[in-house]
């Protein structure tokens, strides 16, 4: 069974950068493509983007200008950076995998399983 | 982006009831639809994918149907552990999008 664990600061100041890491249980990082999903009271569940360990990314157009995802396969970790945060970025952030078909340049859309437990990030001064 | 609309947003039911939740897509998505269950403080849990395929380990009282724009999740005999919020999600294209959720509460 694949286990995911999100980590990072629980409090970020407005205009700064939110940085989170998702650690994937050993041996599983290349079996999925990895997504970040956030959940807030205002917007519900919102897909942030995805990254395929062998290279390509796809971000939600609503966040694309502020999002960067990366993978460190040697550490079995997936990272999220979200710049210029505001209070509207306050949410629980989940890491989730999709076991879908990918080429070097794209991945077919899919459904999320497994999920991490989530981490609450509050944007406040 | 494809907009997913669930109805109702919440309702009350009793153990043993048969309940149905509806999800409508703003454009046709074939059967590229998943359903999740979420309990407070937990991550969503995959129940059904491709509109009607039950995820391994999910009780058979859960079922899904539909194609195109209209979908339903049915719980045939509501159990105490089923009181939760349910979400639909389309994976027809990017960006992946979710419905607003349906909260099933105890009557």
Short mmCIF file of C-alpha atoms in Angstrom, two decimals:
data_model
loop_
_atom_site.label_atom_id
_atom_site.label_comp_id
_atom_site.label_asym_id
_atom_site.label_seq_id
_atom_site.Cartn_x
_atom_site.Cartn_y
_atom_site.Cartn_z
CA UNK A 1 0.00 0.00 0.00
CA UNK A 2 1.37 3.38 -1.02
CA UNK A 3 1.76 5.90 1.78
CA UNK A 4 2.00 9.67 1.24
CA UNK A 5 2.99 12.28 3.82
CA UNK A 6 2.81 16.03 3.27
CA UNK A 7 5.12 18.33 5.20
CA UNK A 8 5.95 22.03 5.35
CA UNK A 9 5.15 25.25 7.20
CA UNK A 10 1.64 25.61 8.52
CA UNK A 11 1.80 29.40 8.40
CA UNK A 12 2.96 31.57 5.50
CA UNK A 13 2.94 35.36 5.30
CA UNK A 14 1.08 37.17 2.52
CA UNK A 15 3.18 37.77 -0.63
CA UNK A 16 5.63 35.03 0.36
CA UNK A 17 6.10 31.55 -1.14
CA UNK A 18 4.34 28.43 0.06
CA UNK A 19 6.58 25.35 -0.14
CA UNK A 20 5.37 21.83 0.58
CA UNK A 21 6.86 18.39 0.21
CA UNK A 22 5.12 15.06 -0.26
CA UNK A 23 7.14 12.00 0.70
CA UNK A 24 6.08 8.84 -1.10
CA UNK A 25 6.67 5.38 0.33
CA UNK A 26 9.72 3.69 -1.09
CA UNK A 27 9.50 2.11 -4.51
CA UNK A 28 6.32 3.88 -5.59
CA UNK A 29 7.44 7.25 -6.93
CA UNK A 30 7.64 6.09 -10.57
CA UNK A 31 4.38 4.13 -10.47
CA UNK A 32 2.12 7.16 -10.50
CA UNK A 33 2.01 10.72 -11.58
CA UNK A 34 1.68 13.09 -8.68
CA UNK A 35 -0.83 15.81 -8.01
CA UNK A 36 -1.50 18.55 -5.54
CA UNK A 37 -5.12 19.23 -4.60
CA UNK A 38 -6.25 21.82 -2.11
CA UNK A 39 -9.46 22.23 -0.18
CA UNK A 40 -10.87 25.41 1.25
CA UNK A 41 -14.27 26.41 2.55
CA UNK A 42 -14.67 28.97 -0.25
CA UNK A 43 -13.54 26.93 -3.25
CA UNK A 44 -14.03 23.34 -2.19
CA UNK A 45 -11.66 20.82 -3.77
CA UNK A 46 -9.35 22.41 -6.34
CA UNK A 47 -6.77 20.61 -8.47
CA UNK A 48 -3.51 22.57 -8.49
CA UNK A 49 -1.49 20.53 -10.96
CA UNK A 50 0.43 17.35 -11.66
CA UNK A 51 3.94 16.16 -12.37
CA UNK A 52 5.17 12.99 -14.02
CA UNK A 53 8.43 11.78 -12.47
CA UNK A 54 9.96 11.34 -15.91
CA UNK A 55 9.44 14.95 -16.76
CA UNK A 56 6.25 16.73 -17.71
CA UNK A 57 3.93 18.98 -15.74
CA UNK A 58 0.43 20.36 -16.16
CA UNK A 59 -0.92 23.14 -13.97
CA UNK A 60 -4.39 24.51 -13.40
CA UNK A 61 -4.65 27.65 -15.56
CA UNK A 62 -6.10 29.52 -12.58
CA UNK A 63 -2.81 29.06 -10.69
CA UNK A 64 -0.31 28.41 -13.46
CA UNK A 65 1.57 31.70 -13.16
CA UNK A 66 2.37 31.02 -9.50
CA UNK A 67 2.92 27.24 -9.36
CA UNK A 68 5.99 25.07 -9.73
CA UNK A 69 6.15 21.33 -9.06
CA UNK A 70 9.23 19.14 -8.97
CA UNK A 71 10.20 15.56 -8.19
CA UNK A 72 13.29 14.21 -6.46
CA UNK A 73 13.20 10.49 -7.21
CA UNK A 74 16.31 9.84 -5.10
CA UNK A 75 14.43 11.09 -2.03
CA UNK A 76 11.03 9.82 -3.22
CA UNK A 77 9.62 13.33 -2.81
CA UNK A 78 7.29 15.59 -4.75
CA UNK A 79 7.39 19.33 -4.08
CA UNK A 80 5.02 22.24 -4.56
CA UNK A 81 5.89 25.93 -4.67
CA UNK A 82 3.18 28.57 -4.80
CA UNK A 83 4.39 32.14 -4.99
CA UNK A 84 2.83 35.46 -3.97
CA UNK A 85 0.30 33.88 -1.65
CA UNK A 86 -2.75 35.67 -0.28
CA UNK A 87 -5.40 34.75 2.25
CA UNK A 88 -7.27 33.06 -0.59
CA UNK A 89 -4.53 30.39 -0.65
CA UNK A 90 -5.36 29.29 2.88
CA UNK A 91 -6.42 25.66 2.54
CA UNK A 92 -5.67 22.05 3.33
CA UNK A 93 -3.18 20.85 0.73
CA UNK A 94 -3.24 17.20 -0.33
CA UNK A 95 -0.76 15.19 -2.30
CA UNK A 96 -2.45 12.49 -4.42
CA UNK A 97 -1.36 9.96 -7.01
CA UNK A 98 -2.93 8.96 -10.31
CA UNK A 99 -2.05 5.59 -11.77
CA UNK A 100 -2.46 6.68 -15.36
CA UNK A 101 -0.82 6.47 -18.76
CA UNK A 102 1.94 8.95 -19.47
CA UNK A 103 4.26 9.71 -22.33
CA UNK A 104 7.37 11.84 -21.95
CA UNK A 105 5.26 14.90 -22.75
CA UNK A 106 1.79 14.29 -21.36
CA UNK A 107 -0.38 12.19 -19.05
CA UNK A 108 -3.97 11.14 -19.57
CA UNK A 109 -6.31 12.62 -16.96
CA UNK A 110 -7.31 10.24 -14.18
CA UNK A 111 -8.77 9.77 -10.75
CA UNK A 112 -6.97 10.18 -7.45
CA UNK A 113 -5.84 7.24 -5.39
CA UNK A 114 -3.86 7.23 -3.08
CA UNK A 115 -4.09 10.45 -1.07
CA UNK A 116 -1.94 11.90 1.68
CA UNK A 117 -3.55 12.98 4.93
CA UNK A 118 -3.30 16.66 4.01
CA UNK A 119 -1.64 19.65 5.63
CA UNK A 120 -3.34 22.88 6.66
CA UNK A 121 -1.58 25.99 5.41
CA UNK A 122 -2.75 29.36 6.69
CA UNK A 123 -1.73 32.58 4.98
CA UNK A 124 -1.59 35.35 7.55
CA UNK A 125 0.75 38.03 8.80
CA UNK B 1 -12.88 24.24 -17.44
CA UNK B 2 -15.67 21.69 -17.02
CA UNK B 3 -17.98 22.66 -14.19
CA UNK B 4 -19.35 19.88 -12.00
CA UNK B 5 -22.60 20.56 -10.14
CA UNK B 6 -23.85 18.29 -7.37
CA UNK B 7 -27.29 18.15 -5.89
CA UNK B 8 -28.45 18.36 -3.26
CA UNK B 9 -25.70 20.15 -1.33
CA UNK B 10 -26.83 18.39 1.82
CA UNK B 11 -29.66 16.29 3.17
CA UNK B 12 -30.64 14.21 6.17
CA UNK B 13 -31.28 10.50 6.04
CA UNK B 14 -31.70 7.53 8.34
CA UNK B 15 -29.77 4.32 8.62
CA UNK B 16 -31.25 1.82 6.19
CA UNK B 17 -32.40 4.45 3.69
CA UNK B 18 -31.64 4.27 0.00
CA UNK B 19 -30.02 7.55 -1.02
CA UNK B 20 -29.11 9.03 -4.39
CA UNK B 21 -26.74 11.91 -5.12
CA UNK B 22 -26.62 13.61 -8.49
CA UNK B 23 -23.69 15.13 -10.37
CA UNK B 24 -24.02 17.07 -13.60
CA UNK B 25 -21.19 18.10 -15.91
CA UNK B 26 -21.27 21.32 -17.91
CA UNK B 27 -20.34 19.35 -21.03
CA UNK B 28 -20.28 15.70 -22.01
CA UNK B 29 -17.58 13.68 -20.27
CA UNK B 30 -18.50 10.16 -21.42
CA UNK B 31 -17.96 8.04 -18.29
CA UNK B 32 -14.80 9.80 -17.11
CA UNK B 33 -16.22 10.39 -13.65
CA UNK B 34 -15.12 9.38 -10.16
CA UNK B 35 -16.86 9.53 -6.78
CA UNK B 36 -15.17 10.10 -3.42
CA UNK B 37 -16.25 9.94 0.20
CA UNK B 38 -14.74 12.34 2.72
CA UNK B 39 -15.07 12.33 6.50
CA UNK B 40 -14.08 15.29 8.69
CA UNK B 41 -10.34 15.74 9.02
CA UNK B 42 -9.58 13.03 6.47
CA UNK B 43 -8.59 12.90 2.83
CA UNK B 44 -11.16 11.95 0.22
CA UNK B 45 -11.45 8.22 -0.41
CA UNK B 46 -12.03 6.85 -3.90
CA UNK B 47 -15.30 4.92 -4.16
CA UNK B 48 -16.10 4.61 -7.86
CA UNK B 49 -14.32 5.40 -11.12
CA UNK B 50 -15.37 5.36 -14.74
CA UNK B 51 -18.82 6.27 -13.45
CA UNK B 52 -19.75 2.74 -12.37
CA UNK B 53 -16.64 0.71 -11.43
CA UNK B 54 -16.41 0.02 -7.73
CA UNK B 55 -12.95 0.55 -6.23
CA UNK B 56 -11.51 -2.54 -4.55
CA UNK B 57 -12.65 -2.86 -0.95
CA UNK B 58 -15.65 -0.53 -1.28
CA UNK B 59 -18.91 -2.12 -0.09
CA UNK B 60 -21.34 -3.23 -2.77
CA UNK B 61 -24.10 -1.04 -1.34
CA UNK B 62 -22.39 1.78 -3.25
CA UNK B 63 -23.12 2.03 -6.95
CA UNK B 64 -22.72 4.59 -9.68
CA UNK B 65 -24.36 5.19 -13.01
CA UNK B 66 -24.61 7.67 -15.85
CA UNK B 67 -22.75 8.92 -18.88
CA UNK B 68 -22.46 12.13 -20.83
CA UNK B 69 -23.50 14.90 -18.48
CA UNK B 70 -25.66 13.25 -15.79
CA UNK B 71 -24.44 10.86 -13.12
CA UNK B 72 -25.71 9.36 -9.88
CA UNK B 73 -24.19 7.78 -6.79
CA UNK B 74 -26.53 5.47 -4.93
CA UNK B 75 -26.14 3.99 -1.47
CA UNK B 76 -28.64 1.16 -1.34
CA UNK B 77 -28.82 0.73 2.43
CA UNK B 78 -27.28 3.57 4.39
CA UNK B 79 -24.99 2.50 7.21
CA UNK B 80 -23.76 4.64 10.13
CA UNK B 81 -20.28 4.83 8.64
CA UNK B 82 -21.69 6.30 5.41
CA UNK B 83 -22.54 9.67 6.95
CA UNK B 84 -19.99 11.84 5.20
CA UNK B 85 -19.55 14.27 2.31
CA UNK B 86 -19.44 12.91 -1.24
CA UNK B 87 -17.71 14.49 -4.22
CA UNK B 88 -17.71 13.79 -7.93
CA UNK B 89 -14.69 14.52 -10.14
CA UNK B 90 -14.32 14.56 -13.89
CA UNK B 91 -11.21 13.24 -15.61
CA UNK B 92 -12.31 13.87 -19.18
CA UNK B 93 -9.83 16.68 -19.60
CA UNK B 94 -7.64 19.18 -17.79
CA UNK B 95 -8.02 20.98 -15.49
CA UNK B 96 -9.41 18.17 -13.35
CA UNK B 97 -12.46 19.49 -11.52
CA UNK B 98 -14.66 18.46 -8.62
CA UNK B 99 -18.26 18.98 -7.69
CA UNK B 100 -19.11 21.12 -4.69
CA UNK B 101 -19.95 18.14 -2.49
CA UNK B 102 -23.05 16.57 -0.96
CA UNK B 103 -23.16 16.19 2.80
CA UNK B 104 -25.20 13.25 4.07
CA UNK B 105 -26.30 13.90 7.65
CA UNK B 106 -28.09 11.81 10.22
CA UNK B 107 -31.81 12.48 10.50
#
